[in-house]
Amino acid sequence: VAEMQRDGKRTALPHVLGRRQHGAVGRVRLGAGGEEGRRLRERGFNQSNEIARYVARALGIALDDRLCRRVRATADQATLTAKERRQNLRGAFALERPPHARHIAILDDVLTTGSTVDELARTLKRGGVPQVSVWAVARAVPDQLVKR
C-alpha cells in the first residue's frame, strides 16, 4: 500500500485482496474512500478505488465509487493529530444521490485514525443507509501517529 501511495504504482495487491475476501460477504455494495483534487492529480489514481475494483469483482458485488464526494477542500491528514483529523473532515463529504442500498462497505487502503471512514459512514447513515461497514487493507501503528 505504501508503495502505491508513494510511487504511484499499481501493484498486484488488489488482485490478492480480491481473492482473499471471496465469500466473505452477502448482499453489500462497496464504496471506496474519497480522494480528490490535488492528491488525486499528483498520484494519477485513487489506490482505494484500485483495490475496491478488484475486491468487488472477486466478490461479485457492486462498486459505487461516486456515491459520496468531497464538498470542501481539506488539509493533508498526514501532519494532523487524531483530534485535528476529525475536525478537518467534519462535513467534508456529501451524497451525490440517494444510496439505494441497505448495507455499504467502505474500503480504505490504510486505516489510521478512522476519521475519513467515520465521516463517510456518518454521511451515508444520514442519507438513509442502515448498515455501514469498514474494510481496511492495513492499519497504521498508533505509536507512529502525530502527537502534540
PDB file of C-alpha atoms in Angstrom:
ATOM      1  CA  VAL A   1       0.000   0.000   0.000  1.00  0.00           C
ATOM      2  CA  ALA A   2       2.806   2.391   0.889  1.00  0.00           C
ATOM      3  CA  GLU A   3       4.440   1.691  -2.476  1.00  0.00           C
ATOM      4  CA  MET A   4       1.197   2.525  -4.274  1.00  0.00           C
ATOM      5  CA  GLN A   5       0.842   5.780  -2.330  1.00  0.00           C
ATOM      6  CA  ARG A   6       4.464   6.897  -2.516  1.00  0.00           C
ATOM      7  CA  ASP A   7       5.466   5.828  -6.006  1.00  0.00           C
ATOM      8  CA  GLY A   8       2.123   5.942  -7.804  1.00  0.00           C
ATOM      9  CA  LYS A   9       2.494   2.288  -8.785  1.00  0.00           C
ATOM     10  CA  ARG A  10      -0.262  -0.154  -9.417  1.00  0.00           C
ATOM     11  CA  THR A  11       0.745  -3.433  -7.801  1.00  0.00           C
ATOM     12  CA  ALA A  12      -0.614  -6.973  -7.555  1.00  0.00           C
ATOM     13  CA  LEU A  13      -2.006  -6.191  -4.088  1.00  0.00           C
ATOM     14  CA  PRO A  14      -5.594  -5.564  -5.271  1.00  0.00           C
ATOM     15  CA  HIS A  15      -5.668  -8.954  -7.027  1.00  0.00           C
ATOM     16  CA  VAL A  16      -4.513 -10.741  -3.873  1.00  0.00           C
ATOM     17  CA  LEU A  17      -7.001  -8.937  -1.640  1.00  0.00           C
ATOM     18  CA  GLY A  18      -9.857  -9.632  -4.009  1.00  0.00           C
ATOM     19  CA  ARG A  19      -9.097 -13.351  -3.858  1.00  0.00           C
ATOM     20  CA  ARG A  20      -8.735 -13.339  -0.047  1.00  0.00           C
ATOM     21  CA  GLN A  21     -12.110 -11.660   0.509  1.00  0.00           C
ATOM     22  CA  HIS A  22     -14.011 -14.075  -1.754  1.00  0.00           C
ATOM     23  CA  GLY A  23     -17.055 -15.472   0.005  1.00  0.00           C
ATOM     24  CA  ALA A  24     -16.723 -13.130   2.990  1.00  0.00           C
ATOM     25  CA  VAL A  25     -19.912 -11.113   2.451  1.00  0.00           C
ATOM     26  CA  GLY A  26     -23.512 -11.395   1.408  1.00  0.00           C
ATOM     27  CA  ARG A  27     -25.538  -8.545  -0.127  1.00  0.00           C
ATOM     28  CA  VAL A  28     -23.382  -5.466   0.148  1.00  0.00           C
ATOM     29  CA  ARG A  29     -22.378  -2.522  -2.029  1.00  0.00           C
ATOM     30  CA  LEU A  30     -18.740  -1.456  -1.893  1.00  0.00           C
ATOM     31  CA  GLY A  31     -17.562   2.154  -1.856  1.00  0.00           C
ATOM     32  CA  ALA A  32     -14.014   3.488  -1.711  1.00  0.00           C
ATOM     33  CA  GLY A  33     -12.582   6.374   0.299  1.00  0.00           C
ATOM     34  CA  GLY A  34     -12.846   9.821  -1.277  1.00  0.00           C
ATOM     35  CA  GLU A  35      -9.548  11.070  -2.627  1.00  0.00           C
ATOM     36  CA  GLU A  36      -9.903  14.042  -4.924  1.00  0.00           C
ATOM     37  CA  GLY A  37      -8.266  17.229  -6.068  1.00  0.00           C
ATOM     38  CA  ARG A  38      -4.543  17.818  -5.761  1.00  0.00           C
ATOM     39  CA  ARG A  39      -3.693  14.428  -4.246  1.00  0.00           C
ATOM     40  CA  LEU A  40      -5.521  12.559  -6.995  1.00  0.00           C
ATOM     41  CA  ARG A  41      -3.885  14.673  -9.711  1.00  0.00           C
ATOM     42  CA  GLU A  42      -0.415  14.121  -8.212  1.00  0.00           C
ATOM     43  CA  ARG A  43      -0.799  10.354  -7.921  1.00  0.00           C
ATOM     44  CA  GLY A  44      -2.874   9.816 -11.035  1.00  0.00           C
ATOM     45  CA  PHE A  45      -5.202   7.278  -9.401  1.00  0.00           C
ATOM     46  CA  ASN A  46      -7.033   6.578  -6.153  1.00  0.00           C
ATOM     47  CA  GLN A  47      -5.434   3.500  -4.570  1.00  0.00           C
ATOM     48  CA  SER A  48      -8.577   2.654  -2.565  1.00  0.00           C
ATOM     49  CA  ASN A  49     -10.572   2.602  -5.817  1.00  0.00           C
ATOM     50  CA  GLU A  50      -7.964   0.406  -7.467  1.00  0.00           C
ATOM     51  CA  ILE A  51      -8.205  -2.115  -4.640  1.00  0.00           C
ATOM     52  CA  ALA A  52     -12.007  -1.856  -4.419  1.00  0.00           C
ATOM     53  CA  ARG A  53     -12.435  -2.651  -8.133  1.00  0.00           C
ATOM     54  CA  TYR A  54     -10.699  -5.998  -7.737  1.00  0.00           C
ATOM     55  CA  VAL A  55     -12.374  -6.843  -4.428  1.00  0.00           C
ATOM     56  CA  ALA A  56     -15.822  -6.051  -5.870  1.00  0.00           C
ATOM     57  CA  ARG A  57     -15.152  -8.153  -8.954  1.00  0.00           C
ATOM     58  CA  ALA A  58     -13.845 -11.093  -6.915  1.00  0.00           C
ATOM     59  CA  LEU A  59     -16.848 -10.967  -4.573  1.00  0.00           C
ATOM     60  CA  GLY A  60     -19.387 -10.292  -7.298  1.00  0.00           C
ATOM     61  CA  ILE A  61     -20.698  -7.149  -5.591  1.00  0.00           C
ATOM     62  CA  ALA A  62     -21.467  -3.686  -6.903  1.00  0.00           C
ATOM     63  CA  LEU A  63     -18.849  -0.946  -6.619  1.00  0.00           C
ATOM     64  CA  ASP A  64     -20.038   2.629  -6.348  1.00  0.00           C
ATOM     65  CA  ASP A  65     -17.028   4.931  -6.069  1.00  0.00           C
ATOM     66  CA  ARG A  66     -19.036   8.066  -6.869  1.00  0.00           C
ATOM     67  CA  LEU A  67     -21.733   7.845  -4.219  1.00  0.00           C
ATOM     68  CA  CYS A  68     -20.007  10.344  -1.923  1.00  0.00           C
ATOM     69  CA  ARG A  69     -17.983  13.351  -2.960  1.00  0.00           C
ATOM     70  CA  ARG A  70     -15.804  15.802  -1.117  1.00  0.00           C
ATOM     71  CA  VAL A  71     -17.650  19.124  -0.892  1.00  0.00           C
ATOM     72  CA  ARG A  72     -14.803  21.174   0.509  1.00  0.00           C
ATOM     73  CA  ALA A  73     -11.040  21.069   0.385  1.00  0.00           C
ATOM     74  CA  THR A  74      -9.335  19.630   3.463  1.00  0.00           C
ATOM     75  CA  ALA A  75      -5.807  19.834   4.802  1.00  0.00           C
ATOM     76  CA  ASP A  76      -3.439  16.908   4.253  1.00  0.00           C
ATOM     77  CA  GLN A  77      -4.122  14.453   7.093  1.00  0.00           C
ATOM     78  CA  ALA A  78      -0.529  13.203   7.469  1.00  0.00           C
ATOM     79  CA  THR A  79       0.617  16.051   9.718  1.00  0.00           C
ATOM     80  CA  LEU A  80      -2.518  16.245  11.862  1.00  0.00           C
ATOM     81  CA  THR A  81      -3.291  14.726  15.258  1.00  0.00           C
ATOM     82  CA  ALA A  82      -6.335  12.461  15.634  1.00  0.00           C
ATOM     83  CA  LYS A  83      -8.431  15.341  17.001  1.00  0.00           C
ATOM     84  CA  GLU A  84      -7.321  17.648  14.182  1.00  0.00           C
ATOM     85  CA  ARG A  85      -8.137  14.958  11.618  1.00  0.00           C
ATOM     86  CA  ARG A  86     -11.698  14.642  12.916  1.00  0.00           C
ATOM     87  CA  GLN A  87     -12.159  18.418  12.835  1.00  0.00           C
ATOM     88  CA  ASN A  88     -10.558  18.654   9.393  1.00  0.00           C
ATOM     89  CA  LEU A  89     -13.028  16.190   7.870  1.00  0.00           C
ATOM     90  CA  ARG A  90     -16.220  17.246   9.669  1.00  0.00           C
ATOM     91  CA  GLY A  91     -18.811  17.935   6.962  1.00  0.00           C
ATOM     92  CA  ALA A  92     -16.301  17.331   4.148  1.00  0.00           C
ATOM     93  CA  PHE A  93     -18.481  14.797   2.269  1.00  0.00           C
ATOM     94  CA  ALA A  94     -21.936  14.804   0.712  1.00  0.00           C
ATOM     95  CA  LEU A  95     -24.010  12.236  -1.150  1.00  0.00           C
ATOM     96  CA  GLU A  96     -24.185  12.573  -4.925  1.00  0.00           C
ATOM     97  CA  ARG A  97     -27.548  10.776  -5.000  1.00  0.00           C
ATOM     98  CA  PRO A  98     -29.712   8.685  -2.697  1.00  0.00           C
ATOM     99  CA  PRO A  99     -27.907   5.464  -1.765  1.00  0.00           C
ATOM    100  CA  HIS A 100     -30.212   2.629  -2.780  1.00  0.00           C
ATOM    101  CA  ALA A 101     -28.533   0.087  -0.532  1.00  0.00           C
ATOM    102  CA  ARG A 102     -29.174  -1.376   2.885  1.00  0.00           C
ATOM    103  CA  HIS A 103     -25.502  -2.181   3.531  1.00  0.00           C
ATOM    104  CA  ILE A 104     -22.456  -0.337   2.221  1.00  0.00           C
ATOM    105  CA  ALA A 105     -18.877  -1.320   2.975  1.00  0.00           C
ATOM    106  CA  ILE A 106     -16.308   1.476   2.736  1.00  0.00           C
ATOM    107  CA  LEU A 107     -12.907   0.235   1.618  1.00  0.00           C
ATOM    108  CA  ASP A 108      -9.888   2.143   2.922  1.00  0.00           C
ATOM    109  CA  ASP A 109      -6.317   1.343   1.933  1.00  0.00           C
ATOM    110  CA  VAL A 110      -4.749   2.387   5.249  1.00  0.00           C
ATOM    111  CA  LEU A 111      -6.856   2.980   8.354  1.00  0.00           C
ATOM    112  CA  THR A 112      -5.008   5.477  10.514  1.00  0.00           C
ATOM    113  CA  THR A 113      -7.312   7.191  12.995  1.00  0.00           C
ATOM    114  CA  GLY A 114     -10.502   6.220  11.183  1.00  0.00           C
ATOM    115  CA  SER A 115     -11.506   9.871  10.713  1.00  0.00           C
ATOM    116  CA  THR A 116     -12.126   9.606   6.968  1.00  0.00           C
ATOM    117  CA  VAL A 117     -14.222   6.445   7.136  1.00  0.00           C
ATOM    118  CA  ASP A 118     -16.076   7.777  10.198  1.00  0.00           C
ATOM    119  CA  GLU A 119     -17.104  10.891   8.295  1.00  0.00           C
ATOM    120  CA  LEU A 120     -18.010   8.896   5.179  1.00  0.00           C
ATOM    121  CA  ALA A 121     -20.084   6.495   7.326  1.00  0.00           C
ATOM    122  CA  ARG A 122     -21.807   9.431   9.031  1.00  0.00           C
ATOM    123  CA  THR A 123     -22.702  10.858   5.616  1.00  0.00           C
ATOM    124  CA  LEU A 124     -24.081   7.505   4.404  1.00  0.00           C
ATOM    125  CA  LYS A 125     -26.100   6.956   7.587  1.00  0.00           C
ATOM    126  CA  ARG A 126     -27.602  10.451   7.349  1.00  0.00           C
ATOM    127  CA  GLY A 127     -28.531   9.523   3.766  1.00  0.00           C
ATOM    128  CA  GLY A 128     -30.506   6.516   4.953  1.00  0.00           C
ATOM    129  CA  VAL A 129     -28.089   3.568   4.772  1.00  0.00           C
ATOM    130  CA  PRO A 130     -28.932   1.360   7.771  1.00  0.00           C
ATOM    131  CA  GLN A 131     -25.626  -0.547   7.889  1.00  0.00           C
ATOM    132  CA  VAL A 132     -22.140   0.738   7.060  1.00  0.00           C
ATOM    133  CA  SER A 133     -19.037  -1.443   7.412  1.00  0.00           C
ATOM    134  CA  VAL A 134     -15.380  -0.549   7.025  1.00  0.00           C
ATOM    135  CA  TRP A 135     -12.924  -2.829   5.265  1.00  0.00           C
ATOM    136  CA  ALA A 136      -9.282  -1.805   5.622  1.00  0.00           C
ATOM    137  CA  VAL A 137      -6.259  -3.256   3.876  1.00  0.00           C
ATOM    138  CA  ALA A 138      -3.790  -2.066   6.520  1.00  0.00           C
ATOM    139  CA  ARG A 139      -3.903  -0.438   9.946  1.00  0.00           C
ATOM    140  CA  ALA A 140      -1.400   2.256  10.940  1.00  0.00           C
ATOM    141  CA  VAL A 141       0.578   1.635  14.112  1.00  0.00           C
ATOM    142  CA  PRO A 142      -0.709   4.048  16.803  1.00  0.00           C
ATOM    143  CA  ASP A 143       2.833   4.844  18.004  1.00  0.00           C
ATOM    144  CA  GLN A 144       3.623   6.327  14.596  1.00  0.00           C
ATOM    145  CA  LEU A 145       0.740   8.825  14.599  1.00  0.00           C
ATOM    146  CA  VAL A 146       1.352  12.565  15.018  1.00  0.00           C
ATOM    147  CA  LYS A 147       1.229  13.641  18.676  1.00  0.00           C
ATOM    148  CA  ARG A 148       1.469  17.126  20.134  1.00  0.00           C
TER     149      ARG A 148
END
